[in-house]
CSV table of C-alpha atoms (C1' of nucleotides) in Angstrom, one decimal:
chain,number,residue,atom,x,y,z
A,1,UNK,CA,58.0,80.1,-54.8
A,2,UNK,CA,56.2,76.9,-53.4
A,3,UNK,CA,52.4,76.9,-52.4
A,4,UNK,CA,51.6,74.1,-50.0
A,5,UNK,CA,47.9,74.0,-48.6
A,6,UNK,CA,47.4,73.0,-45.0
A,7,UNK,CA,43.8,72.7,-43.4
A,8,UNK,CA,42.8,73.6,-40.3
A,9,UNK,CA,40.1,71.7,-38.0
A,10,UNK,CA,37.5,73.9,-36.3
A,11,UNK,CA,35.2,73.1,-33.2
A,12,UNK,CA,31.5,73.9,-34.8
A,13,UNK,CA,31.1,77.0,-32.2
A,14,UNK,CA,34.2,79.1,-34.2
A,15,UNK,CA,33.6,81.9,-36.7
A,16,UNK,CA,36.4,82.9,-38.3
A,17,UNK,CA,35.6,86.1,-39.3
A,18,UNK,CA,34.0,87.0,-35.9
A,19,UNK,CA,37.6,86.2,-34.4
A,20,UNK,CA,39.7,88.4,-37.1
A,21,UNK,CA,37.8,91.0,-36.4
A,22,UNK,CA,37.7,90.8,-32.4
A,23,UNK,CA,39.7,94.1,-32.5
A,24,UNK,CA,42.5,96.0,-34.0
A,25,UNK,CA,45.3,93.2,-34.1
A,26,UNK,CA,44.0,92.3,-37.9
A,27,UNK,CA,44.5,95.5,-39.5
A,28,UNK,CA,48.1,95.6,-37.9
A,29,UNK,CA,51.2,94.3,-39.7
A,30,UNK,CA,52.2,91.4,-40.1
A,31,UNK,CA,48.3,90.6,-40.4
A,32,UNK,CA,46.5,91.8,-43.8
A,33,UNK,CA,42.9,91.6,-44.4
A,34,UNK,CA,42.2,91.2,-47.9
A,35,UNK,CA,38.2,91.9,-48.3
A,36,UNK,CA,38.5,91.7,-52.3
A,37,UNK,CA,39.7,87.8,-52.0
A,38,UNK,CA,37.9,87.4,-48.6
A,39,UNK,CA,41.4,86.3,-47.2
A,40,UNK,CA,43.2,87.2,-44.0
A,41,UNK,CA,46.9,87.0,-44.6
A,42,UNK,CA,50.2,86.9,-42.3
A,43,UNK,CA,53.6,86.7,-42.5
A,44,UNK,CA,55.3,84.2,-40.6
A,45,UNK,CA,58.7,83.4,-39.3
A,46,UNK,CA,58.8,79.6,-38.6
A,47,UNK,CA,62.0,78.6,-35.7
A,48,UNK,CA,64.3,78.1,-38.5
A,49,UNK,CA,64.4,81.5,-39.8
A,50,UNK,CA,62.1,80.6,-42.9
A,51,UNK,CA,59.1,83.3,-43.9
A,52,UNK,CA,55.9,82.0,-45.0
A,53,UNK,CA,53.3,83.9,-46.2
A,54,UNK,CA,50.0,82.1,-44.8
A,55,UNK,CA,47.0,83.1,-46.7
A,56,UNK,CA,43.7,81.8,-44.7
A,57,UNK,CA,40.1,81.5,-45.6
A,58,UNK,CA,37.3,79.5,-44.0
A,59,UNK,CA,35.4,76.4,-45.5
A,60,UNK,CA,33.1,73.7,-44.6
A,61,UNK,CA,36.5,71.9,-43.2
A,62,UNK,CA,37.8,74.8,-41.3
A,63,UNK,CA,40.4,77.4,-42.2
A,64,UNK,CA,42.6,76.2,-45.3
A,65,UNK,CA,45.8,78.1,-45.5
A,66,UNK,CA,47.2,78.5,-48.8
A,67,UNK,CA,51.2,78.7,-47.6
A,68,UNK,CA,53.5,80.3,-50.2
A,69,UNK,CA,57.5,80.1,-48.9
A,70,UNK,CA,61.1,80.0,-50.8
A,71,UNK,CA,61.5,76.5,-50.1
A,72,UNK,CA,59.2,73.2,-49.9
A,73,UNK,CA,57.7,73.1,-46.7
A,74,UNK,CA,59.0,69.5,-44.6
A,75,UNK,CA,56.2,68.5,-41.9
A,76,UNK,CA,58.1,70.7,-39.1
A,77,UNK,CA,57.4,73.5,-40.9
A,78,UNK,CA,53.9,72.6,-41.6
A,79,UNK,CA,53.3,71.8,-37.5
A,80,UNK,CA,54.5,74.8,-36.3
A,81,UNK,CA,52.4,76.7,-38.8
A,82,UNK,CA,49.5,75.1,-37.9
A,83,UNK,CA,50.6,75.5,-34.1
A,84,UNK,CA,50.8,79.5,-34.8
A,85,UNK,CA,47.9,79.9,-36.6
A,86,UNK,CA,45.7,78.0,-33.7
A,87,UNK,CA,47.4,80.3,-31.1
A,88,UNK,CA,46.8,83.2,-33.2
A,89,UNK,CA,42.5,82.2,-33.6
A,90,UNK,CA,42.8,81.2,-30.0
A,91,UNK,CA,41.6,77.5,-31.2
A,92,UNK,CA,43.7,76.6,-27.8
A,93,UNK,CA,41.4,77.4,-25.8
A,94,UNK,CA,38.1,75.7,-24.8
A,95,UNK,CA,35.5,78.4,-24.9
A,96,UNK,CA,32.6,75.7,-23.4
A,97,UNK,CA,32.6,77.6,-19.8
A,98,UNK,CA,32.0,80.8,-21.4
A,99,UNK,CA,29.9,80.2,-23.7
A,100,UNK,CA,27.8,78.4,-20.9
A,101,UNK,CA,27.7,81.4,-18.7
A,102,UNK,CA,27.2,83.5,-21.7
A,103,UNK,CA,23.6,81.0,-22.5
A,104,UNK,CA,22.7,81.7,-19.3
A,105,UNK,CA,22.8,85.8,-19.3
A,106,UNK,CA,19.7,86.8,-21.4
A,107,UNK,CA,21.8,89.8,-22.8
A,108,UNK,CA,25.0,87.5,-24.1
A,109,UNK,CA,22.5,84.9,-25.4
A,110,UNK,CA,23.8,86.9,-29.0
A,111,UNK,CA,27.7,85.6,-28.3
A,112,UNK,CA,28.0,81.7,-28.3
A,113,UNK,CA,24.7,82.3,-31.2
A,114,UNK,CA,27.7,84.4,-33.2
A,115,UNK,CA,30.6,82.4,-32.6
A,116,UNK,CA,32.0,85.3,-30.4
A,117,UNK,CA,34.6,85.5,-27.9
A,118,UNK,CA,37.8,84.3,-29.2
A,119,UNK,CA,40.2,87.7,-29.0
A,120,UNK,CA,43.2,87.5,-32.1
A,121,UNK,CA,46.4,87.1,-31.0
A,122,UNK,CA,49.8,87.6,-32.2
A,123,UNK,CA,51.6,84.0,-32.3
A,124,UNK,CA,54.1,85.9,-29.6
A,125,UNK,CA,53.2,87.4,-26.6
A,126,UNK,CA,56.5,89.2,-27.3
A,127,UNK,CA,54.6,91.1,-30.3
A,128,UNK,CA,51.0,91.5,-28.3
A,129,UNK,CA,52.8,93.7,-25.9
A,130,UNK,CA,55.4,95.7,-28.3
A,131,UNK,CA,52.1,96.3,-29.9
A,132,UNK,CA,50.1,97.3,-27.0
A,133,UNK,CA,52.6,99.8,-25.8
A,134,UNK,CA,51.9,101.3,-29.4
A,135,UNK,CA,48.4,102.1,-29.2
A,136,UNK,CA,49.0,103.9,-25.5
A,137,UNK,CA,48.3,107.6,-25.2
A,138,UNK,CA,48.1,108.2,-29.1
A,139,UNK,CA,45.5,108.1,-31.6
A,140,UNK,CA,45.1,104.9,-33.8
A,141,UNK,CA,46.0,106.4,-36.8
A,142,UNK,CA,49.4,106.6,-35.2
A,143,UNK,CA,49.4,102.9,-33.9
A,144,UNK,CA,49.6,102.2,-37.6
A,145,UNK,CA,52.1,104.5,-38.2
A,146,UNK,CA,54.7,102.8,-35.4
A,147,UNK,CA,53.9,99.2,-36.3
A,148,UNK,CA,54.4,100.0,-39.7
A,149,UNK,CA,57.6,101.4,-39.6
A,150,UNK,CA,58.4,98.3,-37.0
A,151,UNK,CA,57.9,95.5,-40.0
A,152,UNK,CA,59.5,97.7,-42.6
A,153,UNK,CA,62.3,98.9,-40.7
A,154,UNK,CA,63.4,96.2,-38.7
A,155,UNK,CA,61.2,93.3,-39.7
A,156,UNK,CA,62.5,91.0,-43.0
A,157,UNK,CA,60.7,91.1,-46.0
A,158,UNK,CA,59.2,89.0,-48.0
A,159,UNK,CA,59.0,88.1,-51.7
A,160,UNK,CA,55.2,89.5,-52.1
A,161,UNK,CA,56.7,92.6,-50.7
A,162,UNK,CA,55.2,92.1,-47.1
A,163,UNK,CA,57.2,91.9,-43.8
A,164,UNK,CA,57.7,90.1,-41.0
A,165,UNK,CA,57.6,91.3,-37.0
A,166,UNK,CA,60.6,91.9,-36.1
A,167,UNK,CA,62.7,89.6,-33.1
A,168,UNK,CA,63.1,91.0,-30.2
A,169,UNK,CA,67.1,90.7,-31.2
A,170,UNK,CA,66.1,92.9,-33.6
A,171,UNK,CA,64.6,95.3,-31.6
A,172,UNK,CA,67.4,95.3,-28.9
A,173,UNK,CA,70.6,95.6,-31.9
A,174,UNK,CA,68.9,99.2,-32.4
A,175,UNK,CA,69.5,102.3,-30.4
A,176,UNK,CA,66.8,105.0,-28.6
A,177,UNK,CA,67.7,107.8,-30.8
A,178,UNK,CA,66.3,105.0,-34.3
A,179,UNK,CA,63.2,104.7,-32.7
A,180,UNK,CA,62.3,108.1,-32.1
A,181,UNK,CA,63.3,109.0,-35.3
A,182,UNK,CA,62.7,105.8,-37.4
A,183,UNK,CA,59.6,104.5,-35.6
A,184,UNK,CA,58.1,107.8,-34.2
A,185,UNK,CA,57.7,105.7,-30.9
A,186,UNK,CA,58.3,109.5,-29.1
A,187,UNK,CA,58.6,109.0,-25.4
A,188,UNK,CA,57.9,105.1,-26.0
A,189,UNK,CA,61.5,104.2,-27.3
A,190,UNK,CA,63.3,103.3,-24.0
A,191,UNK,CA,60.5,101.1,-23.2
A,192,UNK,CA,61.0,99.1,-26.5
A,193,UNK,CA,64.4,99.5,-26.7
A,194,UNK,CA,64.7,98.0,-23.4
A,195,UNK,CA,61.9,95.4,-23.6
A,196,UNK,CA,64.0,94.0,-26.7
A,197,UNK,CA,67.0,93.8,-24.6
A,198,UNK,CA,65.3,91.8,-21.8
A,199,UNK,CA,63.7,89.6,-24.1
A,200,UNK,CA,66.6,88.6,-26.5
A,201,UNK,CA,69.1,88.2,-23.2
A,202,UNK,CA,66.7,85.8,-21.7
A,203,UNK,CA,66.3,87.9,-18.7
A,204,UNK,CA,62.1,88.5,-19.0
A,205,UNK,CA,60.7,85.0,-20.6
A,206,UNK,CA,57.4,86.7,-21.6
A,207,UNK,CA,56.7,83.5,-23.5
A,208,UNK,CA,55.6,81.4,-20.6
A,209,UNK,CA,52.8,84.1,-19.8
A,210,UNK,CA,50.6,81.9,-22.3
A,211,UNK,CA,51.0,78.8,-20.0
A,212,UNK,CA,51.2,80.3,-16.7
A,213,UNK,CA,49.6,79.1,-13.6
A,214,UNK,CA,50.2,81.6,-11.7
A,215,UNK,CA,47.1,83.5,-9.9
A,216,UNK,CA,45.9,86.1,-12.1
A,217,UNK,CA,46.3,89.3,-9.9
A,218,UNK,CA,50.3,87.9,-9.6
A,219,UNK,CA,50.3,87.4,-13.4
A,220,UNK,CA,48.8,91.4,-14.0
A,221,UNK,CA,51.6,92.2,-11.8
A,222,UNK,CA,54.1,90.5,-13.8
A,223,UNK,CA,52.7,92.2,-16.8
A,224,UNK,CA,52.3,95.8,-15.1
A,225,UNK,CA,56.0,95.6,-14.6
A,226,UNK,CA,57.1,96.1,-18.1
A,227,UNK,CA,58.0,99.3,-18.8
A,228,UNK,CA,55.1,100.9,-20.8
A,229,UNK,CA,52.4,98.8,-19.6
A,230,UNK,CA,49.8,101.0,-17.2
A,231,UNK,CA,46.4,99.3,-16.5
A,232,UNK,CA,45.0,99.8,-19.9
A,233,UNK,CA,47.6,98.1,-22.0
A,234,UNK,CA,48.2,95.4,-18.7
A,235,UNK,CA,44.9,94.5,-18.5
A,236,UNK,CA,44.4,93.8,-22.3
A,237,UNK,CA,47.4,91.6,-22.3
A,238,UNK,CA,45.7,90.0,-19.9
A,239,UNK,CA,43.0,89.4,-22.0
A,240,UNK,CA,45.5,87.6,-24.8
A,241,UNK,CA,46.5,86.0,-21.8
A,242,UNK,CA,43.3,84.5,-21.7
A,243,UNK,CA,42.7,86.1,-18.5
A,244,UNK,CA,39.5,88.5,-18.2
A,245,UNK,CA,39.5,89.7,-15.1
A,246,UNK,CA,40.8,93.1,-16.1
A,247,UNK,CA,38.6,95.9,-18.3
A,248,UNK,CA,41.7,97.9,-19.6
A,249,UNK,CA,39.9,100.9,-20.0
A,250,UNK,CA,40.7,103.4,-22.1
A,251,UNK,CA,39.4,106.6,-23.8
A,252,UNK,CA,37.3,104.4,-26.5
A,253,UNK,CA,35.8,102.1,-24.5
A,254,UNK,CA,35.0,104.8,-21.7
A,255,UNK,CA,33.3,106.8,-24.3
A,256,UNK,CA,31.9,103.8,-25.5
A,257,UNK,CA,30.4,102.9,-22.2
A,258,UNK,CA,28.9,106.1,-21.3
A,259,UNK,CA,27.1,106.2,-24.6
A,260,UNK,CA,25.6,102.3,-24.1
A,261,UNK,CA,24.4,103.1,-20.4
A,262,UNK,CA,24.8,106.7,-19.0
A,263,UNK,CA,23.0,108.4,-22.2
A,264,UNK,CA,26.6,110.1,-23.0
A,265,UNK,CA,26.9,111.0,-19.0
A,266,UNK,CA,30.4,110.7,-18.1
A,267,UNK,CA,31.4,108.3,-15.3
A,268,UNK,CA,34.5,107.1,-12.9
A,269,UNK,CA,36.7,104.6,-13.7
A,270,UNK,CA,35.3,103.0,-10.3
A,271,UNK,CA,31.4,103.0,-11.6
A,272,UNK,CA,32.5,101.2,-15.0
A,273,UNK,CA,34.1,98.6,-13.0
A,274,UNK,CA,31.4,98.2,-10.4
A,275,UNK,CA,29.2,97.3,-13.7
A,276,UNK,CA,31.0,94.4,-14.7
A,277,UNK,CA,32.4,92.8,-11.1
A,278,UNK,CA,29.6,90.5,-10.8
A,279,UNK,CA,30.7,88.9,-14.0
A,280,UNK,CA,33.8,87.9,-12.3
A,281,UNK,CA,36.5,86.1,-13.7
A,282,UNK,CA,34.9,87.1,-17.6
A,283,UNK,CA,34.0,90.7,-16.7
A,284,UNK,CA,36.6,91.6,-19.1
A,285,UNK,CA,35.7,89.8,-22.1
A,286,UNK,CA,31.7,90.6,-21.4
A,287,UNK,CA,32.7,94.4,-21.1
A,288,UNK,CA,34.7,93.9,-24.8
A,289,UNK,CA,32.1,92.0,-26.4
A,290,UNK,CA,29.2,94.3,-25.3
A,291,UNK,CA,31.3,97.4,-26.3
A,292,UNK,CA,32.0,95.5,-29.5
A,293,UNK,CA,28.5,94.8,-30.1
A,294,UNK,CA,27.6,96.6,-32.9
A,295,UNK,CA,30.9,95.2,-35.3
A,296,UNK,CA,28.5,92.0,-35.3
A,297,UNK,CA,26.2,93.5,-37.7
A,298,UNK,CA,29.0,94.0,-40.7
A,299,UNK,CA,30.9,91.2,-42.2
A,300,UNK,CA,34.0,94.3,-42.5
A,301,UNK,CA,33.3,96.5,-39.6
A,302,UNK,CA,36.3,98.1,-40.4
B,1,DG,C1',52.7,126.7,-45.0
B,2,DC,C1',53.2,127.8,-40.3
B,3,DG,C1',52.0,128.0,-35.4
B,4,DT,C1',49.0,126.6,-31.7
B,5,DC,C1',46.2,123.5,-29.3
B,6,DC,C1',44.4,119.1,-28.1
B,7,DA,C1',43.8,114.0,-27.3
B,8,DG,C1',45.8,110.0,-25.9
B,9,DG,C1',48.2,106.4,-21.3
B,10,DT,C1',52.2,105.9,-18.4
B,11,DC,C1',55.9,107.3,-15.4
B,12,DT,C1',58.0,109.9,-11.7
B,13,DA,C1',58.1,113.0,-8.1
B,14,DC,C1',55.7,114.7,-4.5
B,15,DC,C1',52.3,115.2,-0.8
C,1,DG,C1',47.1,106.0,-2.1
C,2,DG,C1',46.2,110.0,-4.8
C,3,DT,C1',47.6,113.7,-7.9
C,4,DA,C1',50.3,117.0,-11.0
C,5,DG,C1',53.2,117.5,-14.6
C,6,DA,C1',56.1,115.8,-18.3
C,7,DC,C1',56.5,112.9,-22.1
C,8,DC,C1',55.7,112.8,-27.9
C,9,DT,C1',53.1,112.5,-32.0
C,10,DG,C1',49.6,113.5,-35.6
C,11,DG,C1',45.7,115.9,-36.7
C,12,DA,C1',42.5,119.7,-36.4
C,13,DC,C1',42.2,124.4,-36.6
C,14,DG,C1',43.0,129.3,-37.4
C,15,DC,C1',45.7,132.6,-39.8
DNA sequence: GCGTCCAGGTCTACC
DNA sequence: GGTAGACCTGGACGC
């Protein structure tokens, strides 16, 4: 095994741990959190087939990754590592706009303070939305339970005993009947199934989302269209689009919401959005951070 | 241990 | 455009 330590630069307004823990992506497969070492791990598979296993931590310098693979790492590897990992922490994108309308909002004064705002992000958009349709119309718990069996069953695995995501040539060499009863993806499996057969044919480049410059609303409707993907799961794509536009609601955050400002009183769809329209094009990531708020106040919120 | 009920988004058919 | 019902699983609950 080979350990070779890269280092990544951060802007001063980043906080490392504020963007692992931006939602549930960290405690998902391929991604570890490992509170003991205060490390967040993943599993990556670099363009020539190679798995590393990237072990991150933050310093004075930025994030250092301690990178442990089965052969020495040439400085290809080593650039598309560091290329991942910045799409992953979402150091792609310039957060000076949002943090400037967040300085001006007395109420989000609290965001560009705590570093927040950067949403993880798996380093395919391929993997955001096979997880995404994983965490529709079931409980958490369950979320786990299908990514899991994802890495393990089709993903390959690595010397330390971890896994990697699986291609989407892996997902498409499979049949419906595995995934019902390998995965326990239920009613899911022809949307993966399928969504693995577009992707590895080429027909549905999902890739180029990241990069678009399409208009938003024609982008959502790109997204909408993949089997699997209703308003919720669309409109938090979106968000690891780096589009914020949408609120993907769902039971959580609706709860959530009527807790924060209807005293527990439930509310339409229509008066939750109504809320956040006149934060416009960030409504989205406003709503998340403000339902969010309270993870702020724990190093480990979960 | 077994059976029943429920929560959780999306799709399709229908109005 | 709106709505009802089906889809499937794990967990809670009662027996």
């Amino acid at each position: 095994m080979h350990t070779t330590s890269i280092t990544i630069p951060t802007p001063c307004n980043f906080n490392f741990w504020r963007t692992v823990y931006s939602h549930g992506w960290c405690a998902l497969p391929p991604f570890k959190i490992d509170k003991d070492a205060q490390a967040f791990e993943r599993i990556l598979e670099l363009s020539d087939r190679l798995l590393v296993r990237c072990v991150m931590k933050a310093t004075g310098k930025g994030i250092t990754v301690q990178c442990h693979s089965q052969k020495p790492l040439n400085a290809t590897h080593k650039q598309e590592i560091h290329s991942q990992l910045r799409a992953c922490l979402r150091l792609t994108e310039d957060m000076a706009s949002f943090y400037a309308e967040a300085s001006r909002l007395r109420k989000f004064q609290w965001v560009p303070r705590m570093g927040a705002g950067r949403m993880l992000r798996s380093p395919t958009v391929f993997e955001d939305v096979v997880k995404m349709i994983c965490t529709t119309n079931c409980s958490w718990a369950l979320t786990e339970i299908m990514v899991g069996n994802l890495t393990t069953k089709l993903g390959r695995k690595f010397e330390s005993g971890a896994y990697s995501f699986p291609t989407p040539q892996a997902l498409a060499e499979t049949t419906e009947k595995f995934f019902r009863k390998e995965i326990r993806s239920g009613y899911r499996s022809p949307y993966l199934l399928e969504l693995g057969e577009r992707v590895a044919s080429g027909k549905l480049d999902m890739e180029l989302w990241r990069s678009s410059t399409l208009p938003t609303d024609e982008l959502f409707k790109q997204v909408r269209a993949v089997k699997g993907m209703g308003d919720y799961a669309a409109g938090n794509i979106m968000k690891l689009l780096g589009r914020y536009d949408y609120l993907g609601l769902d039971s959580w955050v609706r709860g959530k919401f009527y807790e924060l400002h209807k005293n527990g009183r439930k509310v339409t769809d229509k008066t939750i959005e109504k809320y956040y329209a006149p934060y416009g094009k960030w409504q989205g990531l406003f709503f998340w951070l403000e339902m969010t708020k309270d993870w702020y106040d724990h190093k480990f919120p979960f």
